Short mmCIF file of C-alpha atoms in Angstrom, two decimals:
data_model
loop_
_atom_site.label_atom_id
_atom_site.label_comp_id
_atom_site.label_asym_id
_atom_site.label_seq_id
_atom_site.Cartn_x
_atom_site.Cartn_y
_atom_site.Cartn_z
CA ARG O 794 20.41 62.02 157.10
CA ARG O 795 23.53 62.98 154.30
CA GLN O 796 23.25 66.52 155.27
CA ARG O 797 23.84 65.78 158.56
CA GLN O 798 27.13 63.49 157.62
CA MET O 799 28.10 66.38 155.56
CA CYS O 800 28.09 69.19 157.78
CA ILE O 801 30.22 66.91 160.36
CA ARG O 802 32.92 66.77 157.53
CA ASP O 803 32.80 70.04 156.41
CA ARG O 804 33.27 70.27 160.61
CA LEU O 805 35.98 68.08 160.28
CA ASP O 806 38.29 69.51 157.84
CA THR O 807 38.33 72.37 159.31
CA LEU O 808 39.66 70.56 162.57
CA THR O 809 41.92 69.47 160.80
CA GLU O 810 43.09 72.28 158.95
CA THR O 811 44.10 74.35 161.97
CA ALA O 812 44.82 72.07 164.73
CA CYS O 813 48.47 72.40 163.94
CA PRO O 814 48.06 74.77 161.86
CA GLY O 815 51.92 75.60 160.82
CA CYS O 816 54.94 73.18 160.60
CA GLY O 817 57.38 72.14 164.21
CA SER O 818 55.96 69.18 166.28
CA CYS O 819 52.97 69.91 169.11
CA SER O 820 54.28 71.36 171.63
CA GLY O 821 54.22 69.18 174.44
CA MET O 822 57.42 67.17 176.33
CA PHE O 823 56.38 64.06 174.02
CA THR O 824 58.49 61.96 172.44
CA ALA O 825 59.76 64.35 169.17
CA ASN O 826 60.60 67.28 171.62
CA SER O 827 62.23 65.36 175.03
CA MET O 828 64.62 64.19 171.64
CA ASN O 829 65.27 67.56 170.69
CA CYS O 830 66.14 68.51 174.38
CA LEU O 831 68.17 66.10 175.00
CA ALA O 832 70.21 65.90 171.44
CA GLU O 833 71.58 69.30 173.35
CA VAL O 834 72.25 67.79 175.66
CA VAL O 835 73.72 65.24 175.29
CA GLY O 836 75.59 67.18 173.60
CA LEU O 837 74.78 66.91 169.58
CA ALA O 838 73.40 70.37 169.15
CA LEU O 839 72.67 73.65 169.90
CA PRO O 840 71.30 75.25 173.55
CA GLY O 841 67.31 75.85 172.26
CA ASN O 842 67.07 73.54 169.52
CA GLY O 843 64.20 71.89 172.41
CA THR O 844 63.08 74.81 173.21
CA ILE O 845 62.60 77.35 170.00
CA THR O 846 59.56 76.90 168.25
CA ALA O 847 59.46 76.81 164.53
CA GLU O 848 57.49 79.11 164.68
CA VAL O 849 55.61 82.73 166.22
CA TRP O 850 52.18 84.31 166.01
CA ALA O 851 51.85 87.12 163.37
CA ASP O 852 49.05 89.14 164.47
CA GLU O 853 48.06 90.07 167.54
CA ALA O 854 44.69 88.42 167.61
CA LYS O 855 46.61 84.91 166.84
CA THR O 856 45.36 84.20 163.84
CA LEU O 857 47.99 83.88 161.31
CA THR O 858 52.07 82.43 162.32
CA LYS O 859 55.47 82.53 161.05
CA LEU O 860 58.97 80.65 160.58
CA ASN O 861 60.99 82.14 164.31
CA PRO O 862 63.20 84.26 163.34
CA ASP O 863 65.25 82.97 166.37
CA ARG O 864 64.42 79.26 164.86
CA ILE O 865 66.42 80.64 160.98
CA GLU O 866 69.12 82.10 163.63
CA LEU O 867 69.56 79.20 164.91
CA THR O 868 69.62 77.24 161.79
CA ARG O 869 72.25 79.39 160.73
CA ALA O 870 75.08 78.36 163.56
CA ALA O 871 74.10 75.40 162.53
CA ALA O 872 75.40 74.44 159.69
CA ALA O 873 78.47 77.43 160.94
CA THR O 874 79.21 74.62 164.10
CA LEU O 875 78.67 71.68 161.83
CA THR O 876 81.91 73.14 159.60
CA ALA O 877 84.14 73.87 162.64
CA CYS O 878 83.86 70.21 163.79
CA ILE O 879 84.71 69.62 160.39
CA GLU O 880 87.32 71.45 160.27
CA LYS O 881 88.69 70.09 164.37
CA ASP O 882 87.82 66.55 163.08
CA ILE O 883 85.61 66.88 166.16
CA ARG O 884 83.34 63.42 165.74
CA PRO O 885 79.97 62.26 167.22
CA SER O 886 82.11 59.49 168.52
CA ASP O 887 84.46 62.16 170.68
CA ILE O 888 81.08 63.74 172.17
CA LEU O 889 78.91 60.23 172.92
CA THR O 890 80.97 59.22 176.25
CA GLN O 891 78.71 58.36 179.56
CA ALA O 892 79.30 61.80 180.95
CA ALA O 893 76.85 62.95 177.78
CA PHE O 894 74.06 60.11 178.86
CA ASP O 895 74.38 60.29 182.37
CA ASN O 896 73.69 64.34 181.48
CA ALA O 897 71.26 63.27 178.90
CA PHE O 898 69.29 60.68 181.48
CA VAL O 899 69.74 64.32 184.02
CA ALA O 900 68.03 66.17 182.56
CA ASP O 901 64.97 63.56 181.03
CA MET O 902 64.09 62.98 184.54
CA ALA O 903 64.79 66.96 185.48
CA MET O 904 62.31 67.67 183.50
CA GLY O 905 59.65 64.48 182.72
CA GLY O 906 60.06 63.82 179.35
CA SER O 907 58.86 61.50 177.07
CA THR O 908 58.90 57.38 178.57
CA ASN O 909 60.05 56.14 174.65
CA THR O 910 63.75 58.39 175.32
CA VAL O 911 65.09 55.87 177.72
CA LEU O 912 64.60 53.73 174.46
CA HIS O 913 65.87 55.88 171.97
CA THR O 914 69.19 57.32 174.12
CA LEU O 915 70.28 53.71 175.11
CA ALA O 916 69.66 52.45 170.77
CA LEU O 917 72.00 55.67 170.84
CA ALA O 918 74.64 54.42 173.46
CA ASN O 919 74.78 51.07 172.43
CA ALA O 920 75.82 52.74 168.09
CA ALA O 921 78.51 54.48 169.57
CA GLY O 922 79.70 51.31 171.60
CA VAL O 923 78.27 52.84 175.51
CA ASP O 924 77.76 50.31 178.21
CA TYR O 925 74.94 51.97 179.34
CA ASP O 926 71.56 50.04 181.47
CA LEU O 927 68.52 50.44 183.10
CA ASP O 928 69.85 50.30 187.09
CA ARG O 929 72.24 53.20 185.92
CA ILE O 930 69.03 54.62 184.64
CA ASN O 931 67.20 54.89 188.43
CA THR O 932 70.48 55.45 190.25
CA LEU O 933 69.95 58.90 188.29
CA SER O 934 66.17 59.12 188.83
CA ALA O 935 66.67 58.92 193.09
CA GLU O 936 69.31 62.23 192.27
CA THR O 937 67.70 64.07 190.37
CA PRO O 938 64.81 65.69 191.20
CA CYS O 939 61.32 66.37 188.82
CA VAL O 940 62.37 70.31 188.30
CA CYS O 941 59.62 70.67 185.45
CA LYS O 942 56.59 69.32 184.58
CA VAL O 943 55.07 70.54 180.45
CA SER O 944 52.29 69.00 179.17
CA PRO O 945 50.28 66.31 179.51
CA SER O 946 51.47 66.49 182.30
CA ARG O 947 50.89 69.46 183.40
CA PRO O 948 48.62 70.53 180.79
CA GLU O 949 49.55 75.07 180.66
CA VAL O 950 52.94 74.65 179.83
CA HIS O 951 54.04 74.57 176.68
CA LEU O 952 58.18 73.88 175.30
CA GLU O 953 57.41 77.63 174.39
CA ASP O 954 57.18 78.23 178.03
CA VAL O 955 60.00 75.93 179.07
CA HIS O 956 61.81 78.83 176.11
CA ARG O 957 61.06 81.16 177.42
CA CYS O 958 62.47 80.24 181.88
CA GLY O 959 65.88 79.52 179.75
CA GLY O 960 65.18 76.41 177.84
CA ILE O 961 67.16 73.22 179.35
CA PRO O 962 70.50 75.43 180.03
CA ALA O 963 68.47 76.64 183.24
CA ILE O 964 67.40 73.54 184.61
CA LEU O 965 70.47 71.34 184.62
CA ASN O 966 71.64 74.58 185.83
CA GLU O 967 69.42 74.61 188.64
CA ILE O 968 70.10 71.23 188.96
CA SER O 969 73.82 71.37 189.24
CA ARG O 970 73.41 74.06 191.16
CA ALA O 971 72.06 72.06 193.82
CA GLY O 972 74.41 69.96 193.47
CA GLY O 973 72.89 66.76 191.34
CA ARG O 974 75.21 64.86 189.49
CA VAL O 975 75.92 67.17 185.94
CA ASN O 976 78.90 66.14 184.00
CA ARG O 977 79.94 70.04 183.09
CA GLU O 978 83.17 69.40 181.19
CA ALA O 979 81.28 67.25 179.04
CA VAL O 980 82.08 67.55 175.45
CA THR O 981 79.00 69.76 173.10
CA VAL O 982 79.57 70.13 169.63
CA TYR O 983 79.09 73.87 171.41
CA GLY O 984 82.46 73.98 174.16
CA THR O 985 81.37 71.68 178.03
CA MET O 986 78.75 71.48 178.91
CA ALA O 987 80.24 74.29 181.60
CA SER O 988 80.20 76.68 179.08
CA THR O 989 76.42 76.83 178.05
CA LEU O 990 75.46 76.46 182.25
CA GLU O 991 77.42 79.21 182.60
CA ASN O 992 75.36 81.23 181.39
CA ALA O 993 71.74 80.25 182.51
CA GLY O 994 69.76 82.11 184.45
CA ALA O 995 67.46 81.27 187.24
CA PRO O 996 64.61 79.04 187.91
CA ASP O 997 61.30 81.41 186.82
CA GLY O 998 59.09 79.16 190.53
CA ASP O 999 56.70 78.64 187.69
CA VAL O 1000 57.40 76.39 184.83
CA ILE O 1001 60.79 75.63 185.95
CA ARG O 1002 61.33 75.28 189.95
CA PRO O 1003 64.44 75.74 192.55
CA VAL O 1004 65.24 72.34 193.32
CA GLU O 1005 63.87 72.98 196.72
CA LYS O 1006 60.00 73.54 195.46
CA ALA O 1007 60.59 70.56 192.74
CA PHE O 1008 58.03 68.60 192.01
CA THR O 1009 59.28 65.60 192.85
CA LYS O 1010 62.38 64.90 195.24
CA ASP O 1011 63.13 61.90 193.27
CA GLY O 1012 63.42 62.30 188.29
CA GLY O 1013 60.42 61.58 186.24
CA LEU O 1014 60.86 59.03 184.50
CA ALA O 1015 61.30 55.13 186.31
CA VAL O 1016 61.97 51.59 185.73
CA LEU O 1017 60.07 49.27 186.96
CA PHE O 1018 61.85 45.40 187.73
CA GLY O 1019 58.81 42.79 188.26
CA ASN O 1020 57.14 39.53 187.11
CA ILE O 1021 54.90 41.21 184.03
CA ALA O 1022 58.51 42.91 183.05
CA PRO O 1023 61.75 41.10 184.15
CA ASN O 1024 64.02 43.68 181.88
CA GLY O 1025 62.36 46.18 183.04
CA ALA O 1026 59.71 49.02 181.27
CA VAL O 1027 59.39 52.51 181.94
CA VAL O 1028 56.01 54.88 183.61
CA LYS O 1029 56.61 59.00 183.29
CA VAL O 1030 56.44 59.18 187.48
CA ALA O 1031 56.49 63.16 186.65
CA GLY O 1032 52.69 62.25 184.79
CA VAL O 1033 51.55 60.42 186.67
CA SER O 1034 49.04 60.54 190.25
CA GLU O 1035 49.46 59.89 194.08
CA ASP O 1036 46.79 57.81 193.44
CA MET O 1037 47.79 55.57 191.12
CA MET O 1038 51.80 55.04 193.31
CA GLN O 1039 50.19 52.07 194.81
CA PHE O 1040 48.23 49.25 193.38
CA GLU O 1041 47.38 45.77 195.30
CA GLY O 1042 45.12 43.27 193.89
#
């Protein structure tokens, strides 16, 4: 029995040590990555912040990793951007407007982000003095198709796939192309939203779909109201199967 327990312990230690072999966050659209993506859209972080991985494979057999050169370059660019913001006296309060939060939630709906994004983004809006309510989120969701699904909603697709296909700019550009409510004049640390979308690629058709072939016609998140949650509850619709959309009992 002791030997069996030791064997299980050894296997557990091995799994623990190899489950997350390097630095960086997990590769699904969970809270950390969702907020990193929205940081780009709200204008406080550079494009690629949410989708450039911390590491890349260092060998063909995919047994070793190394720091991602693109992430290192993004870090250098972020430092230079911060210096420019200080010199130009650009402050978070200049960026965190209702238009910026609208863009963030539009991106959230289009990519099916974590439900926690609503909690954190509303907290950021409150800190910025922007009055933003849950009904507005539902309005944006009704107008924004979900064109991208990432793990866990779609287990075979990860953040590196989104980046390979154009990242968050490609998602927002597709929504904007189809007439979605993307404020292209919103101010960011990298210029205006328009300056990024002008260089964004077209959907690849699989990881990022065109609006005409969206996963759903409305957003990947929804705010529900009822007797159980009179003040609202957030559901990640992008991760809910069709047969769970309505329940009686």
